[in-house]
XYZ file of C-alpha atoms in Angstrom:
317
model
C 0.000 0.000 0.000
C 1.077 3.190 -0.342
C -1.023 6.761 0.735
C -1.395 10.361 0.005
C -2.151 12.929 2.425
C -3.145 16.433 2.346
C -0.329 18.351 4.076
C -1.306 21.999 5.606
C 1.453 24.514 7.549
C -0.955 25.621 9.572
C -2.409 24.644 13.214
C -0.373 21.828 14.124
C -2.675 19.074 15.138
C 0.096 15.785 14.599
C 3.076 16.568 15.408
C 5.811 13.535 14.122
C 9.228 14.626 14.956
C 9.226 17.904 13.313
C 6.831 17.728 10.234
C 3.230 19.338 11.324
C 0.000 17.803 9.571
C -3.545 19.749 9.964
C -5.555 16.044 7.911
C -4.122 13.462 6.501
C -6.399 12.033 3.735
C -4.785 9.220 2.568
C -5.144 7.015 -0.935
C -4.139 3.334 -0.369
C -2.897 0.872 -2.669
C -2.719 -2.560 -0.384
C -5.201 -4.493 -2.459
C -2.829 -4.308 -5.721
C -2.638 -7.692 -7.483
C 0.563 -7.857 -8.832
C -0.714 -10.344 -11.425
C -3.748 -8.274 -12.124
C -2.142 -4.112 -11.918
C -0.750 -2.714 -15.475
C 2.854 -1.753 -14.959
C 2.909 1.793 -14.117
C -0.262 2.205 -12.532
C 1.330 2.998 -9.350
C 2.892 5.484 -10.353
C 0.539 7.294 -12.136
C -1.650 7.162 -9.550
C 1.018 8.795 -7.313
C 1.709 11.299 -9.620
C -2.077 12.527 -9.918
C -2.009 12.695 -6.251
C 0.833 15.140 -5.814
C -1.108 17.259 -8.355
C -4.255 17.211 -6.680
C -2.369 18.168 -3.381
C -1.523 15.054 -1.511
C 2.191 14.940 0.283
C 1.718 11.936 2.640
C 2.477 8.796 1.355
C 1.821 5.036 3.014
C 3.879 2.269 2.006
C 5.590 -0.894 2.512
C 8.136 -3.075 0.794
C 5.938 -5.894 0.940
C 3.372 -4.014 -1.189
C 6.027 -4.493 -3.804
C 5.357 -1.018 -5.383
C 7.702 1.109 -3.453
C 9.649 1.370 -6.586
C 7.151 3.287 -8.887
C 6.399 4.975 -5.820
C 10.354 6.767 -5.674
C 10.153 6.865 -9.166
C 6.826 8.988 -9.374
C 7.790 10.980 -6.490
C 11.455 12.122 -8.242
C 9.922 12.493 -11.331
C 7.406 15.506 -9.749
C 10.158 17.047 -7.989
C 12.364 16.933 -10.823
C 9.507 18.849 -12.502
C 9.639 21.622 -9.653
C 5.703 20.440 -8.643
C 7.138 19.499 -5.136
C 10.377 19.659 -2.934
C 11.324 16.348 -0.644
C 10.999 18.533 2.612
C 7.519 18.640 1.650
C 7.358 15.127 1.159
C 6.190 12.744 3.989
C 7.049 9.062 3.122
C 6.033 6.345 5.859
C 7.729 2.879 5.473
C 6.467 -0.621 6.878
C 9.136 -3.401 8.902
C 7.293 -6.583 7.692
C 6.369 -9.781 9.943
C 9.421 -11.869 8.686
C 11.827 -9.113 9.606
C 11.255 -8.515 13.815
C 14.915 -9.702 14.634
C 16.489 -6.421 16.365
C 19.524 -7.552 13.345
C 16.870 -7.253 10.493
C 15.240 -4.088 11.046
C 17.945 -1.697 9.957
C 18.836 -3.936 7.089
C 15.265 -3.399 5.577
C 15.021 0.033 6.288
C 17.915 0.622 4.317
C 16.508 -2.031 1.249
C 13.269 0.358 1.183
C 15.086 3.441 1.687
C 17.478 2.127 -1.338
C 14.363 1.182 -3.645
C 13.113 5.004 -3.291
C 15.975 6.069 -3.885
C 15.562 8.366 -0.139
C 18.174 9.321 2.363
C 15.546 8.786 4.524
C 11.619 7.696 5.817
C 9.629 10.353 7.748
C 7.872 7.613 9.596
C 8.559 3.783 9.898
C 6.020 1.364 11.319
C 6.427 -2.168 12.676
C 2.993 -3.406 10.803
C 2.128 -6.646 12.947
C 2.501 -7.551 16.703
C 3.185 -10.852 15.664
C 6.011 -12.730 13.398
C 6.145 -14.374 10.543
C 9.636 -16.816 10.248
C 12.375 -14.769 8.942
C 13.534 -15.568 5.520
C 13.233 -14.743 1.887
C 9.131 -15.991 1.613
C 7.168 -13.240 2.652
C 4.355 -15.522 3.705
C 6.552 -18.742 4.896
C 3.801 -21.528 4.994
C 4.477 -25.340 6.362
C 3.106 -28.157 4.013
C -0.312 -27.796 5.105
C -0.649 -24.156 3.530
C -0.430 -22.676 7.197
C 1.405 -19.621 8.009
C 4.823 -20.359 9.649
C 5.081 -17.468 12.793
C 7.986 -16.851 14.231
C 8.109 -15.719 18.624
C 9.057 -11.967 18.986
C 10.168 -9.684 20.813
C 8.633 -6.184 20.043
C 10.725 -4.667 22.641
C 13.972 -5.733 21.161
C 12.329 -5.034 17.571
C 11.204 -1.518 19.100
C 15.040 -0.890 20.020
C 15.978 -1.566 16.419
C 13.428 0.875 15.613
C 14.630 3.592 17.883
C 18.186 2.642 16.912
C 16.973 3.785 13.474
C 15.809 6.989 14.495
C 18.614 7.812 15.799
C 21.050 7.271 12.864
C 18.646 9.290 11.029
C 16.842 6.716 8.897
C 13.585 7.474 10.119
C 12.278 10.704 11.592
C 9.745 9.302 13.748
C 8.551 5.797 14.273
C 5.471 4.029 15.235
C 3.284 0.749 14.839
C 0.250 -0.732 13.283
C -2.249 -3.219 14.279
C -1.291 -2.489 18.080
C -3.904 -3.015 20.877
C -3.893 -0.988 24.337
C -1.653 -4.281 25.785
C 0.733 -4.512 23.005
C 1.167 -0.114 23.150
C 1.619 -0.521 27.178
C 4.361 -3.291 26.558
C 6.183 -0.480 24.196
C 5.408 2.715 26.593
C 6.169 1.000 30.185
C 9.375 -0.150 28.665
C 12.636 0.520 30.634
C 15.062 2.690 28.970
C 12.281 3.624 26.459
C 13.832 6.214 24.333
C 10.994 7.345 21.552
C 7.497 5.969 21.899
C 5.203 5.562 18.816
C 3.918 8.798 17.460
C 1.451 6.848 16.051
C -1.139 3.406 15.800
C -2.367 2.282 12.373
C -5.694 0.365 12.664
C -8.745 -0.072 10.760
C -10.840 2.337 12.211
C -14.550 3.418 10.142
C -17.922 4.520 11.043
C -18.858 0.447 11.591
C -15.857 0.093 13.499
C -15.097 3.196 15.444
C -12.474 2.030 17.670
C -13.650 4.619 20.860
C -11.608 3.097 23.428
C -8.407 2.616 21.877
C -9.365 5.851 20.081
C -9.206 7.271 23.438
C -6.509 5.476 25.086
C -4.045 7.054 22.190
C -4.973 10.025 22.613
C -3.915 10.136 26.382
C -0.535 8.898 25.319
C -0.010 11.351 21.883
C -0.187 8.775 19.686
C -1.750 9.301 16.519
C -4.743 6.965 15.188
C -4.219 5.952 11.407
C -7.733 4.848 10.156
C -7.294 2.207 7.090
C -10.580 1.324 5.576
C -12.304 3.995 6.424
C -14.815 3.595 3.852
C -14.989 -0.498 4.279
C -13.041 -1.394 1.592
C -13.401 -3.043 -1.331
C -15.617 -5.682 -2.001
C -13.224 -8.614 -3.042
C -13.790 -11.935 -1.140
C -10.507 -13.040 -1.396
C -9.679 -10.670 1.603
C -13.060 -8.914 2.497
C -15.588 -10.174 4.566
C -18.194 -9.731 2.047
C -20.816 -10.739 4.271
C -20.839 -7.479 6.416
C -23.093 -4.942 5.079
C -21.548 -2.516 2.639
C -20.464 1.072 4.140
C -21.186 3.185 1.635
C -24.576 2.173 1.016
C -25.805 2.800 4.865
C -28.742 5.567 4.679
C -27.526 7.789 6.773
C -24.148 8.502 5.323
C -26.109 8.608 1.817
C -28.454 11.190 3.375
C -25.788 13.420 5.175
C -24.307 13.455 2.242
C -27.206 14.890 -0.314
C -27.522 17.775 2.370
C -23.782 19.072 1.959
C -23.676 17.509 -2.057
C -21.112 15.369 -1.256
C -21.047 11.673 -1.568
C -21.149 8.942 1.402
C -17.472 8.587 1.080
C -16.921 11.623 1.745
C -18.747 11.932 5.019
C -17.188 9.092 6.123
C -14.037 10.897 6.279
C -14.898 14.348 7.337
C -16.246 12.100 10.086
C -12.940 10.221 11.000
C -11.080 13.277 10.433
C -13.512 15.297 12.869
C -12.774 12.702 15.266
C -8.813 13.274 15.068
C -8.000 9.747 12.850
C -5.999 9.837 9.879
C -8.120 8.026 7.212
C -6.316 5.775 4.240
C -8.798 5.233 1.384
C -8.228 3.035 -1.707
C -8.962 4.173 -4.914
C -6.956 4.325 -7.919
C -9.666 6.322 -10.310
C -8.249 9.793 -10.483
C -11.847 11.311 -9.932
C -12.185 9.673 -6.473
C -8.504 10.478 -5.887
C -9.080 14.265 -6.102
C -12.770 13.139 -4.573
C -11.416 12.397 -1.186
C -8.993 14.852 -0.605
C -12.759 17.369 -1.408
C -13.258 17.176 2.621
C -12.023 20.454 4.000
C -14.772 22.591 2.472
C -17.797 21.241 4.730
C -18.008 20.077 8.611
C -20.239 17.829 10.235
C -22.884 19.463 13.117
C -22.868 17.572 16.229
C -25.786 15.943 16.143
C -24.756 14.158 12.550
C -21.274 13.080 14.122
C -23.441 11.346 17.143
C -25.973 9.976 14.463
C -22.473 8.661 12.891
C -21.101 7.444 15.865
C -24.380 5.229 16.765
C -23.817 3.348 13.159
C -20.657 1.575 15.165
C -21.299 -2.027 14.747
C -17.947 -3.617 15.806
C -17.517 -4.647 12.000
C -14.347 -5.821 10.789
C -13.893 -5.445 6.997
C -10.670 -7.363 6.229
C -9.770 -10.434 6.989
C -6.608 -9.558 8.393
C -4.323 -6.347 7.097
């Protein structure tokens, strides 16, 4: 996957190690196919982004698109569109590569791939492990996955260890529930704690308590699927009702003429969350970064609120 945010100098609302974001809207790309995705799409969809507005972008090695990612971003800065400063790039440390020895190696293989001297943000995007090695997704000879025991401390001291040769500006985790955060924060000799939590986090699935919970401790919510993704089974729970379809979204929406996705992230964003939607039609790009020009009254972010169902969209991230 890899994002797009809108990035405003303005009232600093997240503050990750010296870069100030107002929103982050974000445009996801997890759900690629690499069978399935014309060559270049990627990067044309990156490229539309940084025209529309969008500096923040999401990504991970394992997405296997970090290439035409670096490429799209050079190519717009080369063009004078945007300068790297302005530039917020946020890197993933996959499940195969917890080992405190591995994390600094795979930084640098990302960092190498984008061609940067640098990440502004860099994740650890699982609690758990997957065996280290070169399959991604080691499975035995049953077809089951192959984890690995970890040690996020240790991993979280590679992490900080990276921060601190200047590899990563700030660094946080995804995934994360209030035990696995408290294991990080009430470590001793903690040196940086996470600036911020990626979760799935939508108006089905409004995550209150860990919503809260971060917010006591400065750490930053990330919503992905905010709208409830795509519809493809081979990932999706197709069986929960669609998000974008639910009436009242649909009838917030025709009062401020904008569409149910869109509500759905003026609400998240109301709420404080970073959203991450998918989308790789340049319409919808430049579609949900159209949030700043409307807000939601009280009564219709309580109306959204009540829609929380405890729905889980993906199967797993």
């Amino acid at each position: 996957m890899f994002s797009f945010a809108f990035w405003e100098k303005k009232t600093p609302l997240f503050n990750f190690s010296f870069y100030y974001f107002i929103i982050f809207v974000f445009f996801a790309t997890e759900c690629f196919k690499i069978n399935h995705t014309p060559k270049g799409t990627c990067a044309e969809s990156v490229k539309i982004a940084i025209d529309a507005g969008y500096r923040h972008f999401d990504g991970a090695f394992v997405y296997y698109n970090e290439h035409e990612v670096g490429q799209a971003i050079w190519e717009k800065i080369a063009e004078g569109k945007v300068k790297r400063e302005e530039i917020f790039y946020c890197g993933k440390l996959w499940n195969t590569c917890h080992p405190p020895e591995l994390v600094r190696p795979t930084l640098e293989k990302t960092l190498k791939i984008l061609q940067l001297d640098y990440v502004d943000l860099y994740i650890i995007e699982l609690p758990m492990a997957f065996k280290p090695g070169d399959a991604l997704y080691p499975r035995d000879e049953n077809g089951k996955c192959i984890y690995h025991e970890t040690n996020l401390c240790a991993t979280w001291e590679a992490l900080e260890a990276c921060k601190d040769a200047g590899l990563a500006k700030s660094i946080g985790v995804s995934n994360f529930n209030r035990r696995q955060l408290e294991m990080i924060l009430n470590k001793p000799g903690l040196k940086h704690k996470p600036v911020s939590n990626q979760v799935e986090c939508h108006p089905y699935f409004t995550q209150p308590k860990l919503l809260e919970f971060c917010r006591q401790h400065d750490i930053v919510i990330v919503g992905y699927s905010p709208l409830g993704t795509s519809r493809d089974e081979t990932w999706v729970n197709v069986s929960s009702p669609p998000l974008l379809k639910d009436p009242v979204l649909n009838a917030i929406g025709k009062k401020y003429n904008k569409t149910a996705a869109q509500v759905a992230l003026r609400f998240s964003i109301q709420r404080g969350v970073v959203v991450i939607p998918k989308s790789f039609h340049p319409q919808r790009i430049k579609e949900n970064f159209q949030i700043f020009d409307f807000s939601l009254t009280d009564k219709e972010m309580k109306d959204i609120e009540a829609l929380n169902k405890n729905t889980r969209y993906p199967y797993s991230k």
